[in-house]
CSV table of C-alpha atoms and ligand atoms in Angstrom, one decimal:
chain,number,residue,atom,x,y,z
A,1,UNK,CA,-0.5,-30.2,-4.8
A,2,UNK,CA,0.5,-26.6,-5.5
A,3,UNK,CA,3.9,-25.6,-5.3
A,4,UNK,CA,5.0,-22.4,-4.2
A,5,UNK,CA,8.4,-21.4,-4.3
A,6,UNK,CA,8.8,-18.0,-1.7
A,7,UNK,CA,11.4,-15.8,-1.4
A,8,UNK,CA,12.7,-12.3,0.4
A,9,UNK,CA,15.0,-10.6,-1.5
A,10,UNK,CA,18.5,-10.3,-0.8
A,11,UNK,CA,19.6,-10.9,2.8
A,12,UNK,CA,19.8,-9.1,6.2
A,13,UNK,CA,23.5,-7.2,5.5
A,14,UNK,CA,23.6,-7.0,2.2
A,15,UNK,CA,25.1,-4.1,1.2
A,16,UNK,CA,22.9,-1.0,-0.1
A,17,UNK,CA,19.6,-2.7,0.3
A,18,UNK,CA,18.0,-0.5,2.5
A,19,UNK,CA,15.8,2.6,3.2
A,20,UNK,CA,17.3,6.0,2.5
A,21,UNK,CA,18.3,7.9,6.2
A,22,UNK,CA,16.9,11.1,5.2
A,23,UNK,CA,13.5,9.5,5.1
A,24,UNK,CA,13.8,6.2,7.4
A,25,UNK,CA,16.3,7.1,10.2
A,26,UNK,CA,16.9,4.1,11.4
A,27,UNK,CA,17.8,2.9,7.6
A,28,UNK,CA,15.6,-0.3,7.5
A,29,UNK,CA,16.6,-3.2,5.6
A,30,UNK,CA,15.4,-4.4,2.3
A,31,UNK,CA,15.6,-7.7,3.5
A,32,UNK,CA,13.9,-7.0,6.7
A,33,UNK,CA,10.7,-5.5,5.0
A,34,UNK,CA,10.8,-8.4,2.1
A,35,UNK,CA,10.7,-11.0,4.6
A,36,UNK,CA,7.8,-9.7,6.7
A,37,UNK,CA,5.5,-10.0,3.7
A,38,UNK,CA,7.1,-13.1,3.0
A,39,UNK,CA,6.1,-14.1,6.2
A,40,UNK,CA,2.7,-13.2,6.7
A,41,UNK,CA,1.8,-15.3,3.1
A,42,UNK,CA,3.2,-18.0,4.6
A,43,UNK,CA,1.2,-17.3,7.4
A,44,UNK,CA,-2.0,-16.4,5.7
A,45,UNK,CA,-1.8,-19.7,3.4
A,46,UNK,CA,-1.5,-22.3,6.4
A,47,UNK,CA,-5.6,-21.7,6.7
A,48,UNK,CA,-5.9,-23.5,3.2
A,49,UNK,CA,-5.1,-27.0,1.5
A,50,UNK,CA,-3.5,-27.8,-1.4
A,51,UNK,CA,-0.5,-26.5,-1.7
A,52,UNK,CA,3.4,-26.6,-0.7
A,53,UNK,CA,5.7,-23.9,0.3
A,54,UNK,CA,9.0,-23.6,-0.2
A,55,UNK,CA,11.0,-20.7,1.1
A,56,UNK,CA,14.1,-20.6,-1.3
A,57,UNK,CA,15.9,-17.8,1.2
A,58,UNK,CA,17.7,-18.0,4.1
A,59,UNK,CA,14.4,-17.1,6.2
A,60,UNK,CA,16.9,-15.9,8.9
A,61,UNK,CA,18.5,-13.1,6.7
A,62,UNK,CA,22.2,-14.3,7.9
A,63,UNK,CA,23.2,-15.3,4.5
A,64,UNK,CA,21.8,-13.2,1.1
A,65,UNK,CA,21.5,-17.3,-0.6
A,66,UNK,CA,22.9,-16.5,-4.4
A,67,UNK,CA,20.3,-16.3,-6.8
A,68,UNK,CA,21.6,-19.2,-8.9
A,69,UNK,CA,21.0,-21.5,-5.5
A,70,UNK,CA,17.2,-20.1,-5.6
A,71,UNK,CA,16.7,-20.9,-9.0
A,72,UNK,CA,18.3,-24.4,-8.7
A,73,UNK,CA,16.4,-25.1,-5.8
A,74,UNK,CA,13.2,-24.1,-7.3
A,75,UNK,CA,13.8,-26.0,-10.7
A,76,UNK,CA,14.7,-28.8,-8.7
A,77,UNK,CA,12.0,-29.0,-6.5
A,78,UNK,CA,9.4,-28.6,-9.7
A,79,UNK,CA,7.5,-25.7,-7.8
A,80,UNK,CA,4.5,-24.6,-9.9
A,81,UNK,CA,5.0,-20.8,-9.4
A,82,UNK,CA,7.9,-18.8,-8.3
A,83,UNK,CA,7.7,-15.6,-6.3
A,84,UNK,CA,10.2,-13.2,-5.3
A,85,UNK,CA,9.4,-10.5,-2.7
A,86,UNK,CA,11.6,-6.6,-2.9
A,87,UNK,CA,11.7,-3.2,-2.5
A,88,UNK,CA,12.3,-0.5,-4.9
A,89,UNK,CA,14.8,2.1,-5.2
A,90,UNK,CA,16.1,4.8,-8.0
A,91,UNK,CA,14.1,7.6,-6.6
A,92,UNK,CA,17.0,9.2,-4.7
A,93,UNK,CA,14.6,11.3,-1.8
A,94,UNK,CA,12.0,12.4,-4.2
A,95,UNK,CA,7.9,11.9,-3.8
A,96,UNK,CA,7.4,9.4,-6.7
A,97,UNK,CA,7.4,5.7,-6.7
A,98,UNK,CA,4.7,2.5,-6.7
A,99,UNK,CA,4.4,-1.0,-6.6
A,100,UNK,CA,6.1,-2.7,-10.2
A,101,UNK,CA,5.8,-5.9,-10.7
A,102,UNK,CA,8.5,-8.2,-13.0
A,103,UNK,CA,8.5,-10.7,-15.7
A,104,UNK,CA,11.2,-12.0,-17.8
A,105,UNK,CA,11.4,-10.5,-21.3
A,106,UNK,CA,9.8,-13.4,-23.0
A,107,UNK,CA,7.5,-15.2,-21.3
A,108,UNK,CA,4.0,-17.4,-21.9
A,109,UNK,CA,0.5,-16.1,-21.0
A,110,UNK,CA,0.2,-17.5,-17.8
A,111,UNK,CA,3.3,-15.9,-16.7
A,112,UNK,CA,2.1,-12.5,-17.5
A,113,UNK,CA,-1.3,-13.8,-16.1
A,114,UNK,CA,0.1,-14.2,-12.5
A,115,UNK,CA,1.7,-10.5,-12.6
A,116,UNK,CA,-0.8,-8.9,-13.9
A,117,UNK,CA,-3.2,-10.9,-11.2
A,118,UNK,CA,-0.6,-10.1,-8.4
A,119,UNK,CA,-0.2,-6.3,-9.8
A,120,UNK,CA,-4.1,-5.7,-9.9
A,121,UNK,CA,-4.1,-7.5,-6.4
A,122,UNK,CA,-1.4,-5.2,-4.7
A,123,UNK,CA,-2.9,-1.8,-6.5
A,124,UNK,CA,-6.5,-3.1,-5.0
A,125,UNK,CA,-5.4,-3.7,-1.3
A,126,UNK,CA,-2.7,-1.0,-0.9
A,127,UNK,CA,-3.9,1.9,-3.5
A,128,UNK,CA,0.5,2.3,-3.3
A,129,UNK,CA,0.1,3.3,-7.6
A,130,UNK,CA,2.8,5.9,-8.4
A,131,UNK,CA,4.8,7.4,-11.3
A,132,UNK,CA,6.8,4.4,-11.3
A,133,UNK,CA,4.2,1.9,-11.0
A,134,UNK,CA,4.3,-0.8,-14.0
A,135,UNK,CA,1.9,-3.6,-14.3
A,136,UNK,CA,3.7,-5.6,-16.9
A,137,UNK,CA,7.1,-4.8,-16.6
A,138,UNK,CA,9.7,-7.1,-18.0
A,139,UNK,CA,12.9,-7.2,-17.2
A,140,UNK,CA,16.5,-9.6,-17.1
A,141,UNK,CA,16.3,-10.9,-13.8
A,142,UNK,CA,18.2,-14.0,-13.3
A,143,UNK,CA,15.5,-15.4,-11.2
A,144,UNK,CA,12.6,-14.3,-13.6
A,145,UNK,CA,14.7,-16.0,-16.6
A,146,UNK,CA,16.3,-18.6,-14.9
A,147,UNK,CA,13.1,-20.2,-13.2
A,148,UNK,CA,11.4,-23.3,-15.4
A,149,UNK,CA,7.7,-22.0,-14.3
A,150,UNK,CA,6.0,-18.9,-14.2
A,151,UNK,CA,7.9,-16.5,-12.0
A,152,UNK,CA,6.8,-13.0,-11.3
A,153,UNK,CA,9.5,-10.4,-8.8
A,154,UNK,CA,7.3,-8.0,-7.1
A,155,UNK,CA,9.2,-4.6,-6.0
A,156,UNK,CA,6.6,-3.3,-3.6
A,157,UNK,CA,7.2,0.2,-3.5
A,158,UNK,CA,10.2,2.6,-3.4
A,159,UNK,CA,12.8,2.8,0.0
A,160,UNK,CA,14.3,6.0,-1.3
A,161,UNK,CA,10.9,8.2,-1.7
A,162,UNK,CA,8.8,10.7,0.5
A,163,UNK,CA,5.9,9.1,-0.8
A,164,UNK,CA,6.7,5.6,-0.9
A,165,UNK,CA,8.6,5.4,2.5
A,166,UNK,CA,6.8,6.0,5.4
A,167,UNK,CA,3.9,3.9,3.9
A,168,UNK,CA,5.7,0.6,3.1
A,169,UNK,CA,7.8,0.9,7.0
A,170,UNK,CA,4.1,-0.3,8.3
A,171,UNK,CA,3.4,-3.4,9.6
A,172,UNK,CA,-0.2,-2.6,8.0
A,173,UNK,CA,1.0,-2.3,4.7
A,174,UNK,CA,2.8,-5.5,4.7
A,175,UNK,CA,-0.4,-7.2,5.8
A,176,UNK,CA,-2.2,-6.0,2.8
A,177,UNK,CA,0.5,-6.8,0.6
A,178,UNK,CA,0.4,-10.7,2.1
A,179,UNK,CA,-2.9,-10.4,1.8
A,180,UNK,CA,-3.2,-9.2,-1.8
A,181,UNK,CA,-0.3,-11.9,-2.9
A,182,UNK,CA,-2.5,-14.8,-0.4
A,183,UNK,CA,-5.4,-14.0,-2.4
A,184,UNK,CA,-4.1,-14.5,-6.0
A,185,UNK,CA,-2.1,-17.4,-5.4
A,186,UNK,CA,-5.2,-19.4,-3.5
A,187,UNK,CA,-7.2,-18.5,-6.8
A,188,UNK,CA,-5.0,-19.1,-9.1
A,189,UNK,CA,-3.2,-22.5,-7.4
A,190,UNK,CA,-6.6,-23.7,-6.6
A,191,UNK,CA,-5.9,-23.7,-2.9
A,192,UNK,CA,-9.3,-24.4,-0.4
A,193,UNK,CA,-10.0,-23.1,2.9
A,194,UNK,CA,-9.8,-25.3,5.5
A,195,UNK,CA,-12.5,-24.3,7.5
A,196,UNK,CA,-14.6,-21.7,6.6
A,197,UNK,CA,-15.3,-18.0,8.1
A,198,UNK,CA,-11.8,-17.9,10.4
A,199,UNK,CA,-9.9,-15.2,9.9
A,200,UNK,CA,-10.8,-12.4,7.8
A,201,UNK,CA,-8.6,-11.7,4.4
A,202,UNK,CA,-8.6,-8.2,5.4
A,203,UNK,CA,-6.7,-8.5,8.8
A,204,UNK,CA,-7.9,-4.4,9.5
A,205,UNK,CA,-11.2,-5.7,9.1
A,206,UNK,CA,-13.0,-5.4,12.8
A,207,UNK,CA,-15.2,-7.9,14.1
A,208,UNK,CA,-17.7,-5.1,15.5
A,209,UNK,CA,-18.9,-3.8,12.6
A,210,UNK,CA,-16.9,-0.8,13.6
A,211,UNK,CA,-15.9,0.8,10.4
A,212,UNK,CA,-12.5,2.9,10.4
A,213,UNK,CA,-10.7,5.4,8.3
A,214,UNK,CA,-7.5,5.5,7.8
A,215,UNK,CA,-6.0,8.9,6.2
A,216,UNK,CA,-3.1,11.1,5.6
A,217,UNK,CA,-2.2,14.4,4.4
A,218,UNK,CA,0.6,15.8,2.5
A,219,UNK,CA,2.5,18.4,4.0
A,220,UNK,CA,3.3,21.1,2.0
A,221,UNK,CA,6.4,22.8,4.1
A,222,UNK,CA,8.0,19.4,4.5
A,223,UNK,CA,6.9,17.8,1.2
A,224,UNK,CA,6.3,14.3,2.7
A,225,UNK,CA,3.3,12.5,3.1
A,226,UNK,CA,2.0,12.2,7.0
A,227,UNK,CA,1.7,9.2,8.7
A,228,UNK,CA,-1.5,7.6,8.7
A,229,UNK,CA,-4.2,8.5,11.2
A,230,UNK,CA,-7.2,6.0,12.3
A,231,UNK,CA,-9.7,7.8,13.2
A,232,UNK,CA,-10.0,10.2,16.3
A,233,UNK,CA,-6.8,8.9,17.6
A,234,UNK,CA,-5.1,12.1,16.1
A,235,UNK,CA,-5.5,14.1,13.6
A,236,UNK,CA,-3.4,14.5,10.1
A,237,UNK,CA,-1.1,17.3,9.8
A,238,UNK,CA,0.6,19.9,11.5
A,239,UNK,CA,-0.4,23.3,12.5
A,240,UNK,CA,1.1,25.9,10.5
A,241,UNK,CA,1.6,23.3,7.4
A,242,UNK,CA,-0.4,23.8,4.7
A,243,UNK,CA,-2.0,20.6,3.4
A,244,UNK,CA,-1.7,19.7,-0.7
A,245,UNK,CA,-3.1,16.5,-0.9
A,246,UNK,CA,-5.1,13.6,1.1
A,247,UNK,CA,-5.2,10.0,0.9
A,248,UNK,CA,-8.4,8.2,2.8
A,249,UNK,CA,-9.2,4.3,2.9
A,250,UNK,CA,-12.2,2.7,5.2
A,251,UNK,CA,-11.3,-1.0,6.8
A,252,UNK,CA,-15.0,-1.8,4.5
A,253,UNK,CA,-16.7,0.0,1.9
A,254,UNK,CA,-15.8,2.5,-0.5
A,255,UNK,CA,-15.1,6.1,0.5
A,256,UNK,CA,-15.0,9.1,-2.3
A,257,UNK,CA,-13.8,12.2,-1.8
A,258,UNK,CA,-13.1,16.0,-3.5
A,259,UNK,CA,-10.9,18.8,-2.3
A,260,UNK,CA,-10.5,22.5,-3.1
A,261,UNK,CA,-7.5,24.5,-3.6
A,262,UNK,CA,-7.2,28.1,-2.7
A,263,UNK,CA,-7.4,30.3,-5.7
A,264,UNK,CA,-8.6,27.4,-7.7
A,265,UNK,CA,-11.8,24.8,-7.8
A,266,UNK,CA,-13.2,21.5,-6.3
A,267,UNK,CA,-10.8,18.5,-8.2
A,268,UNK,CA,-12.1,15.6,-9.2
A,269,UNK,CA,-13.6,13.1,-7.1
A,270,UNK,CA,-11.2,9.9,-6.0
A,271,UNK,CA,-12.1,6.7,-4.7
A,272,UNK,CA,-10.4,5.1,-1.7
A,273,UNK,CA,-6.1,5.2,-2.2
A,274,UNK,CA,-7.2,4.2,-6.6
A,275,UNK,CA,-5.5,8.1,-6.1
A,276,UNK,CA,-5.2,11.0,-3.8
A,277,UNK,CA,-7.2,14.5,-3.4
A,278,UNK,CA,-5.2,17.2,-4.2
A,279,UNK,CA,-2.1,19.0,-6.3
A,280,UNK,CA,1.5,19.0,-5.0
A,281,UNK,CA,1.7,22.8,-4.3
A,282,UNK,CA,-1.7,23.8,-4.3
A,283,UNK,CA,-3.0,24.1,-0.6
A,284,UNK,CA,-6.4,23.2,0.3
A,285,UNK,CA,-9.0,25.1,1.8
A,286,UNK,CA,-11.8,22.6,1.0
A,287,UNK,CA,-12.9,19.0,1.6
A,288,UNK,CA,-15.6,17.0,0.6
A,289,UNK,CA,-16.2,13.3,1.5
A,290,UNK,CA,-18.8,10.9,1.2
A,291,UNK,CA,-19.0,7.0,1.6
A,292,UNK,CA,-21.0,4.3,0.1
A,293,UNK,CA,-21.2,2.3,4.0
A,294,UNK,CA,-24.8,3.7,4.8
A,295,UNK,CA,-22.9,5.2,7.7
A,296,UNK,CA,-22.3,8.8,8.6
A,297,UNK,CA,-19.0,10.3,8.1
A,298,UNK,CA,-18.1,13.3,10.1
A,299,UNK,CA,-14.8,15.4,9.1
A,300,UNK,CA,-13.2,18.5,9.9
A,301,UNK,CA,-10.9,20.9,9.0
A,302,UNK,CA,-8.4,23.2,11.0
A,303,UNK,CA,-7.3,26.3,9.8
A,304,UNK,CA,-3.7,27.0,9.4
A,305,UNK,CA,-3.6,30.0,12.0
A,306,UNK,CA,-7.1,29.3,13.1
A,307,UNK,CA,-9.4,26.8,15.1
A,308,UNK,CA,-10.7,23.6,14.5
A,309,UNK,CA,-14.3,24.1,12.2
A,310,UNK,CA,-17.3,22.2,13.2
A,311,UNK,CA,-17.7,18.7,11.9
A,312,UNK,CA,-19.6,18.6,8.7
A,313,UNK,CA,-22.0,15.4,7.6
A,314,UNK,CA,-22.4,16.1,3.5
A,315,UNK,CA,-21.7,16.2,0.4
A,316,UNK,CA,-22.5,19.4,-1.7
A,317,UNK,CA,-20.2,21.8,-2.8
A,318,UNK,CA,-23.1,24.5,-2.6
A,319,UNK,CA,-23.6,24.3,1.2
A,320,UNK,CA,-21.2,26.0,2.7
A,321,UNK,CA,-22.8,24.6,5.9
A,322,UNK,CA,-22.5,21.0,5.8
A,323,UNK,CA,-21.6,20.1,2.8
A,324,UNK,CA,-18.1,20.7,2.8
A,325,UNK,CA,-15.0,20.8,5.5
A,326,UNK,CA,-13.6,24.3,5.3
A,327,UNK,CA,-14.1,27.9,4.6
A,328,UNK,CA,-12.9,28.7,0.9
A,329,UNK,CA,-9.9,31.2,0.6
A,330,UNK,CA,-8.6,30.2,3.9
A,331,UNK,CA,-5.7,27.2,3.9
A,332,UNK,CA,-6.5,23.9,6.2
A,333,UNK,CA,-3.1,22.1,7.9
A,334,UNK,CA,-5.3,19.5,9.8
A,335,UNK,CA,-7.7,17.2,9.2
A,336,UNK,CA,-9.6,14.7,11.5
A,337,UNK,CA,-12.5,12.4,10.5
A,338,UNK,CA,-14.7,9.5,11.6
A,339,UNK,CA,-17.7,7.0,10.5
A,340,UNK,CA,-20.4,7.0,12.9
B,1,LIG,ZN1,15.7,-6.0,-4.0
C-alpha cells in the first residue's frame, strides 16, 4: 500500500497568502487555489488501487494546521511520499513567473526523482514555464527537511504576475495540474487502475473526437496575457490592442506555430504552451499555424483599425494567400481559430 501524504498550503485566512488585487480583483486565496488541486488528486486517484491518502491540512481551510503538526503527522503515519501543494509570489505585478518545484538542500536520489518527475509532469500538462521556473530547486522548508520520506513542495505558478495570474485562477488549470501530479504519483507509487478506459487523464479531452484549441494573446497596451479562448466561442484580443505574443494548446495532438512582427521576420516555430509566439513589445502582423492532428486548422487575423481577414488553411511563409494569417506591415489585435 502506497502512502500519500497531501497537503494545501497554508489555510483559508492566513494572512498575505493571496493573489495580488491589481491582477485578481477579487484577491483569491492561496489556500483556496492549493486546495482545489489538492482536491482533484484526491479525486483523480480514487479510480486506482494501491494506495492511501492522507490529507495532512485542515481540508476545510478554517485553521492554517502548523507545519510541525504536518510533519509529525506524516512521520507518524509512515507515508511513503510527501506532497505539499502552493502558489508563488515575489513578482510584485510584473509578467514573469512558472511552476518551481522544492526539495530540501540535501536529499537522496529518489527525492530529486519525484521533483524532477512532478516538475517535467506539470511543464508537460500546463506549458506554465517562466523566468522563475526551477526544476530542481532546493530550499529550507520545514516540511521538505522535516519529512522522513521523499517530500517534494510544488509552488504552481506566481499570484502576483500578469502572466502567471489569470492562468492559474482557472478551474482548467488546476485540472491539469491534478492531473499532471495523478499521473506521476500512480507511476511512481505503483498505483493500478481499477477498471480500465473510465475517465480520461486529460479531463479537456472530448469524447467526440472533437478536437479544440485553446489560445490567448498578449496585449500589448495592457501588458497582460488575455484570457483563454476555445475556439469560435470568441476571439482573443481587443480591437485597437496590438497583439505581442500567442500561446495555443489543442485538447489532442500537437499544434506548432510561427508569428511575424512588423518591421522584423517570422520567429521561430513553438510547439503547444513548451513556449509562446512572439516578443514582448514587438506587434505582430503575421501568423502561421500548423498541427500534427491530420485535421484542418482554420485561423484568422483582425486588423487593428481594420476587418477580420479571411480564414487561411496553410503553412508557408511564401503564400501570402493561405499560408499565413495576416497582411505584413499591418498590426493584428485579434485572433480567432479552429480545427475542422
Ligand atoms: Zn504558499
Amino acid at each position: 500500500m502506497f502512502k500519500i501524504a497531501l497537503n494545501a498550503g497554508h489555510g483559508l485566512n492566513t494572512a498575505g497568502k493571496r493573489c495580488l488585487k491589481s491582477i485578481d480583483p477579487n484577491e483569491t486565496r492561496e489556500w483556496v487555489l492549493n486546495s482545489r488541486i489538492a482536491e482533484k488528486i484526491t479525486e483523480n486517484l480514487k479510480e486506482y488501487s494501491g494506495y492511501e491518502l492522507l490529507r495532512i491540512d485542515d481540508p476545510t481551510g478554517k485553521t492554517d494546521i502548523a507545519l510541525k503538526t504536518r510533519t509529525d503527522k506524516a512521520n507518524k503515519w509512515g507515508a511513503d511520499f510527501y506532497l505539499a501543494v502552493h502558489h508563488n509570489a515575489g513578482i510584485g505585478g510584473g509578467a514573469g513567473g512558472g511552476i518551481v518545484a522544492f526539495t530540501y538542500t540535501s536529499v537522496d536520489g529518489e527525492t530529486k526523482d519525484w521533483q524532477k518527475s512532478l516538475y517535467d509532469s506539470l511543464i508537460k500538462y500546463t506549458g506554465l514555464k517562466g523566468n522563475r521556473s526551477v526544476p530542481l530547486a532546493e530550499a529550507d522548508f520545514h516540511e521538505c527537511r522535516e519529512t522522513k520520506m521523499p517530500a517534494v513542495l510544488l509552488e504552481c505558478g506566481f499570484m502576483d504576475s500578469t502572466a502567471d495570474t489569470p492562468v492559474i485562477l482557472t478551474e482548467q488549470f488546476a485540472d491539469k495540474c491534478a492531473a499532471a501530479i495523478t499521473e506521476v504519483i500512480v507511476k511512481k507509487g505503483g498505483l493500478t487502475k481499477k477498471t480500465a478506459g473510465q475517465k480520461p487523464a486529460v479531463p479537456d479531452k472530448q469524447p467526440d473526437g472533437k478536437i479544440s484549441i485553446i489560445y490567448q494573446v498578449w496585449d500589448s497596451v495592457q501588458k497582460r496575457w488575455l484570457p483563454d479562448v476555445k475556439d469560435l466561442t470568441d476571439y482573443a484580443g481587443l480591437y485597437g490592442h496590438a497583439l505581442c505574443a500567442v500561446y495555443a494548446r489543442l485538447t489532442s495532438g500537437n499544434i506548432f506555430y510561427r508569428v511575424h512582427y512588423t518591421g522584423g521576420g517570422w520567429l521561430p516555430e513553438v510547439k503547444n504552451r513548451e513556449d509562446y509566439a512572439g516578443l514582448y513589445g514587438k506587434n505582430i502582423d503575421g501568423l502561421m499555424m500548423r498541427t500534427d492532428t491530420g485535421r484542418k486548422i482554420k485561423y484568422a487575423l483582425h486588423i487593428k483599425d481594420g476587418d477580420w481577414l479571411p480564414y487561411v488553411s496553410g503553412y508557408d511563409e511564401k503564400d501570402p494567400e493561405n499560408g499565413y494569417a495576416g497582411i505584413l506591415g499591418k498590426e493584428a489585435d485579434a485572433v480567432r481559430i479552429y480545427i475542422e
